[in-house]
XYZ file of C-alpha atoms in Angstrom:
350
model
C -51.892 55.532 -6.331
C -53.576 58.817 -5.436
C -53.656 57.969 -1.719
C -50.844 55.419 -1.377
C -48.169 57.988 -0.542
C -50.225 59.444 2.296
C -51.109 55.986 3.570
C -47.439 54.969 3.588
C -46.514 58.124 5.505
C -49.190 57.338 8.095
C -49.063 53.545 8.429
C -45.714 52.570 6.885
C -44.796 50.774 3.665
C -44.788 47.394 5.409
C -48.487 47.434 6.299
C -49.526 48.940 2.965
C -47.583 46.280 1.028
C -49.242 43.529 3.073
C -52.753 44.931 2.614
C -52.145 45.452 -1.101
C -51.075 41.833 -1.472
C -54.200 40.600 0.312
C -56.369 42.803 -1.941
C -54.697 41.336 -5.056
C -55.194 37.824 -3.708
C -58.871 38.592 -3.092
C -59.231 39.788 -6.673
C -57.719 36.558 -8.006
C -60.025 34.484 -5.809
C -62.974 36.439 -7.204
C -61.734 35.685 -10.713
C -61.653 31.995 -9.796
C -65.353 32.075 -8.839
C -66.564 34.416 -11.595
C -69.436 33.175 -13.720
C -70.241 36.460 -15.461
C -68.360 39.297 -17.132
C -69.609 41.725 -14.455
C -67.828 39.775 -11.723
C -64.678 39.748 -13.882
C -64.847 43.555 -14.129
C -65.146 43.871 -10.356
C -62.269 41.423 -9.824
C -60.055 43.334 -12.266
C -60.885 46.583 -10.462
C -59.926 45.038 -7.105
C -56.638 43.690 -8.497
C -55.932 47.158 -9.898
C -56.363 48.688 -6.443
C -53.890 46.227 -4.957
C -51.400 46.620 -7.784
C -51.571 50.420 -7.718
C -50.909 50.594 -3.986
C -48.583 47.626 -3.580
C -46.122 47.678 -6.445
C -43.324 50.182 -7.009
C -44.414 52.934 -4.603
C -43.873 51.069 -1.300
C -40.929 49.114 -2.726
C -39.158 52.284 -3.859
C -39.944 53.992 -0.557
C -38.485 51.113 1.453
C -35.306 50.862 -0.614
C -34.764 54.631 -0.588
C -34.884 54.548 3.214
C -32.782 51.385 3.628
C -30.037 52.191 1.087
C -27.957 55.353 1.100
C -25.443 53.799 -1.302
C -25.949 51.096 -3.949
C -29.598 52.170 -4.129
C -29.709 51.712 -7.891
C -28.526 48.108 -7.686
C -30.956 47.416 -4.827
C -33.870 48.680 -6.939
C -32.657 46.657 -9.908
C -32.351 43.473 -7.866
C -35.754 44.003 -6.235
C -37.505 44.350 -9.602
C -35.843 41.381 -11.339
C -38.922 39.296 -10.595
C -40.841 40.805 -13.502
C -38.147 39.624 -15.905
C -38.137 36.138 -14.386
C -41.934 36.006 -14.565
C -41.933 37.041 -18.228
C -39.573 34.161 -19.034
C -41.105 31.427 -16.897
C -44.745 32.172 -16.098
C -46.382 31.982 -19.573
C -45.417 28.330 -20.054
C -45.994 27.474 -16.399
C -49.450 29.064 -16.216
C -50.477 27.669 -19.597
C -49.633 24.186 -18.370
C -51.726 24.636 -15.208
C -54.648 26.044 -17.217
C -54.569 23.073 -19.581
C -54.496 20.603 -16.683
C -56.770 22.251 -14.112
C -58.619 25.097 -15.853
C -58.556 28.881 -15.633
C -60.492 29.096 -12.352
C -58.092 26.801 -10.497
C -55.146 28.764 -11.870
C -56.558 32.029 -10.546
C -57.122 30.414 -7.159
C -53.516 29.195 -7.106
C -52.251 32.667 -7.995
C -54.330 34.173 -5.197
C -52.833 31.741 -2.684
C -49.283 32.468 -3.872
C -49.778 36.234 -3.589
C -51.318 35.885 -0.113
C -48.358 33.799 1.091
C -45.835 36.287 -0.340
C -47.696 39.221 1.225
C -47.623 37.477 4.607
C -43.900 36.719 4.304
C -43.191 40.360 3.430
C -45.081 41.525 6.527
C -43.046 39.145 8.695
C -39.629 39.909 7.219
C -39.729 43.589 6.231
C -39.410 46.638 8.491
C -40.164 50.217 7.492
C -36.795 51.656 8.511
C -33.354 50.329 9.509
C -33.854 51.976 12.908
C -36.642 49.478 13.606
C -33.891 46.828 13.697
C -31.286 49.010 15.383
C -29.443 49.521 12.090
C -28.371 52.363 9.840
C -29.122 52.657 6.118
C -26.586 50.830 3.980
C -23.673 53.171 3.273
C -24.904 55.898 5.623
C -22.332 58.051 7.406
C -23.616 59.429 10.709
C -23.210 63.111 11.520
C -21.632 64.656 14.590
C -24.801 64.214 16.630
C -24.820 60.505 15.692
C -28.378 60.674 14.378
C -29.999 60.163 10.994
C -31.260 63.302 9.279
C -34.354 63.026 7.100
C -33.391 65.387 4.301
C -35.568 66.619 1.473
C -38.748 68.552 0.836
C -42.434 67.919 1.412
C -44.828 67.340 -1.437
C -46.254 70.849 -0.951
C -42.782 72.306 -1.449
C -42.207 70.043 -4.448
C -45.326 71.444 -6.112
C -43.663 74.880 -6.005
C -40.534 73.714 -7.847
C -40.032 73.771 -11.610
C -38.134 70.479 -11.279
C -41.352 68.719 -10.283
C -43.192 69.814 -13.407
C -40.289 68.905 -15.667
C -40.201 65.429 -14.140
C -43.994 65.209 -14.408
C -43.713 65.968 -18.126
C -41.138 63.208 -18.540
C -43.446 60.794 -16.702
C -46.358 61.539 -19.032
C -44.199 61.273 -22.168
C -42.706 57.932 -21.123
C -46.134 56.675 -20.086
C -47.434 57.543 -23.561
C -44.731 55.404 -25.165
C -43.285 52.673 -22.955
C -46.437 50.989 -21.635
C -48.397 50.995 -24.940
C -45.438 49.283 -26.627
C -45.494 46.581 -23.927
C -49.195 45.979 -24.638
C -48.719 45.854 -28.410
C -45.559 43.759 -28.767
C -47.514 40.642 -29.749
C -49.807 42.388 -32.306
C -46.785 44.100 -33.848
C -45.016 40.763 -34.295
C -48.201 39.051 -35.514
C -48.658 41.729 -38.178
C -45.096 41.058 -39.298
C -46.075 37.444 -39.994
C -44.440 35.571 -37.131
C -45.990 32.417 -35.681
C -47.326 32.297 -32.102
C -44.583 29.875 -31.016
C -41.871 32.149 -32.377
C -43.490 35.179 -30.757
C -43.483 33.333 -27.415
C -39.731 32.786 -27.823
C -39.268 36.470 -28.617
C -41.219 37.467 -25.498
C -38.909 35.275 -23.442
C -36.030 37.207 -24.978
C -37.771 40.394 -23.852
C -37.897 38.943 -20.335
C -34.211 38.056 -20.449
C -33.449 41.655 -21.428
C -35.354 42.910 -18.385
C -33.765 40.344 -16.096
C -30.230 41.358 -17.054
C -30.726 45.088 -17.467
C -32.435 45.970 -14.185
C -29.528 45.187 -11.831
C -27.060 46.290 -14.518
C -28.802 49.641 -14.908
C -28.717 50.052 -11.128
C -24.979 49.376 -11.109
C -24.461 51.951 -13.876
C -26.361 54.542 -11.838
C -24.316 53.785 -8.729
C -21.014 53.795 -10.595
C -21.374 56.556 -13.193
C -24.199 58.763 -11.933
C -27.567 59.824 -13.249
C -26.580 61.757 -16.371
C -24.524 58.960 -17.923
C -26.978 56.241 -16.894
C -29.807 58.246 -18.502
C -27.897 58.308 -21.782
C -27.328 54.546 -21.601
C -30.933 53.544 -20.890
C -32.405 55.970 -23.427
C -29.973 54.719 -26.073
C -31.412 51.212 -25.702
C -34.977 52.530 -25.902
C -34.321 54.532 -29.062
C -32.377 51.644 -30.645
C -35.299 49.311 -29.905
C -37.807 51.682 -31.495
C -35.572 52.072 -34.560
C -35.509 48.265 -34.911
C -39.300 48.301 -34.657
C -39.483 50.954 -37.357
C -37.558 48.694 -39.758
C -38.854 45.402 -38.327
C -39.568 43.922 -41.770
C -36.149 44.765 -43.203
C -34.200 41.866 -41.732
C -34.740 38.617 -39.786
C -32.704 39.797 -36.799
C -34.601 43.061 -36.278
C -37.657 41.601 -34.471
C -35.359 39.863 -31.993
C -33.350 43.040 -31.481
C -36.566 45.012 -31.075
C -37.849 42.930 -28.156
C -34.413 42.380 -26.565
C -33.396 46.056 -26.642
C -36.819 47.106 -25.425
C -36.495 44.723 -22.487
C -33.111 46.257 -21.705
C -34.512 49.795 -21.921
C -37.710 49.303 -19.931
C -36.126 49.814 -16.456
C -36.521 53.533 -17.145
C -40.096 52.863 -16.010
C -39.294 51.124 -12.715
C -35.826 52.130 -11.541
C -35.163 55.580 -12.971
C -38.065 57.485 -11.393
C -37.336 56.569 -7.741
C -33.670 57.466 -8.292
C -34.559 60.751 -9.986
C -37.056 61.718 -7.278
C -34.683 60.933 -4.408
C -31.879 62.898 -6.106
C -34.015 66.019 -6.576
C -36.442 66.034 -3.666
C -34.725 63.854 -1.045
C -36.432 61.095 0.910
C -38.423 63.172 3.403
C -41.686 62.800 1.463
C -40.559 60.257 -1.125
C -43.746 58.165 -1.051
C -46.123 61.063 -1.661
C -44.064 62.633 -4.445
C -43.461 59.316 -6.181
C -47.141 58.402 -6.012
C -48.089 61.587 -7.893
C -45.408 61.001 -10.532
C -46.543 57.384 -10.888
C -50.134 58.574 -11.393
C -49.001 60.848 -14.233
C -47.014 58.016 -15.817
C -50.071 55.759 -15.610
C -52.282 58.526 -16.990
C -49.947 58.796 -19.967
C -50.148 55.026 -20.431
C -53.954 55.123 -20.343
C -54.183 58.043 -22.771
C -51.658 56.485 -25.148
C -52.847 52.891 -24.821
C -55.258 53.052 -27.763
C -53.038 55.157 -30.045
C -51.023 52.268 -31.587
C -54.169 50.297 -32.379
C -55.931 53.302 -33.912
C -52.954 54.158 -36.112
C -52.498 50.521 -37.131
C -56.195 50.300 -38.079
C -56.076 53.520 -40.095
C -52.745 52.980 -41.848
C -52.599 49.188 -41.911
C -49.202 49.188 -40.208
C -47.558 50.048 -36.883
C -44.635 51.860 -38.518
C -45.995 55.424 -38.006
C -46.301 54.605 -34.299
C -42.555 54.050 -34.066
C -41.793 57.386 -35.738
C -43.986 59.184 -33.181
C -42.534 57.237 -30.265
C -38.923 57.889 -31.263
C -39.640 61.639 -31.316
C -41.441 61.509 -27.934
C -38.714 59.443 -26.238
C -35.987 61.791 -27.505
C -38.015 64.752 -26.231
C -38.266 63.188 -22.782
C -34.512 62.506 -22.807
C -33.755 66.156 -23.558
C -35.979 67.269 -20.673
C -34.563 64.843 -18.129
C -30.976 65.659 -19.077
C -31.751 69.350 -18.771
C -33.226 68.605 -15.367
C -30.060 66.824 -14.230
C -27.552 68.978 -16.091
C -26.345 70.063 -12.667
C -27.454 67.808 -9.856
C -26.036 70.140 -7.246
C -28.156 72.979 -8.522
C -31.304 70.835 -8.356
C -30.453 69.767 -4.815
C -29.789 73.389 -3.865
C -33.237 74.378 -5.143
C -34.811 71.564 -3.125
C -33.047 72.667 0.050
C -34.073 76.278 -0.476
C -37.698 75.241 -0.954
């Protein structure tokens, strides 16, 4: 992530996405041949390199360039795959593992990723101009040319808006990703069977599948301030259900469903926020730094739920902390976008 923005600016998102896919495929192939834990560590490291450079950063950069209008819906539609995978892949992969083994499954995954990476390189272009087109919804100016508006990453580092958004990224990283990692242990501690937990995780995937394009439509239709209130409301409601998860049979289902609906704040909101404040001139570089801070928050907060659960014998204190942190991040981001025109004016001045 630290270098992906610069690489995209130099070589284009198309090439970086392709190379990232090949790196991920290579990591899966290494997993398929691993006969020691050391090789597994190396394979995981390689997959991490591909995932860090080939996931949301080039995708968000491409869609920001290709869509002037309906950008929120485009981001939502492009990221629906994670929801589909959460619903379908556990059963599908488990079946392959039972029939052919873990190593063959990793090899199959590597082949699938390599094919998809190749298709993306064939089909995708870095800009609409490469195909003689204009961005969707773009209105040309008097000179009939496309203006690349926005600020550079150096200018962004001089703006208070960058540091406010960076704070939001760290706070959401501390909360959102650790919850994703601990959904199963939380439900296990509440006494639910593995089969029922699998059904609940599918419900989580359905929430993601529906909410990502819907959240994008809300952004496009009602703007950033109102869409922020909507997505944060689902996050807080989910955490409240988690806080009282043992108080009613419906609460675990609501917890995972509402969390699935609220999680697009991780994937869709940040590219929209960055483009609105800083423009698309240096979108890849700015987004890569924000994504690093989000990931740093996730790494720092990843062990917190487990530590608290071990010390207190319950995950409930975690939800109290997370509700406070999520509300804090909401206050900051709404302050940041209290007047979008003012933020844009600051960016133009910088």
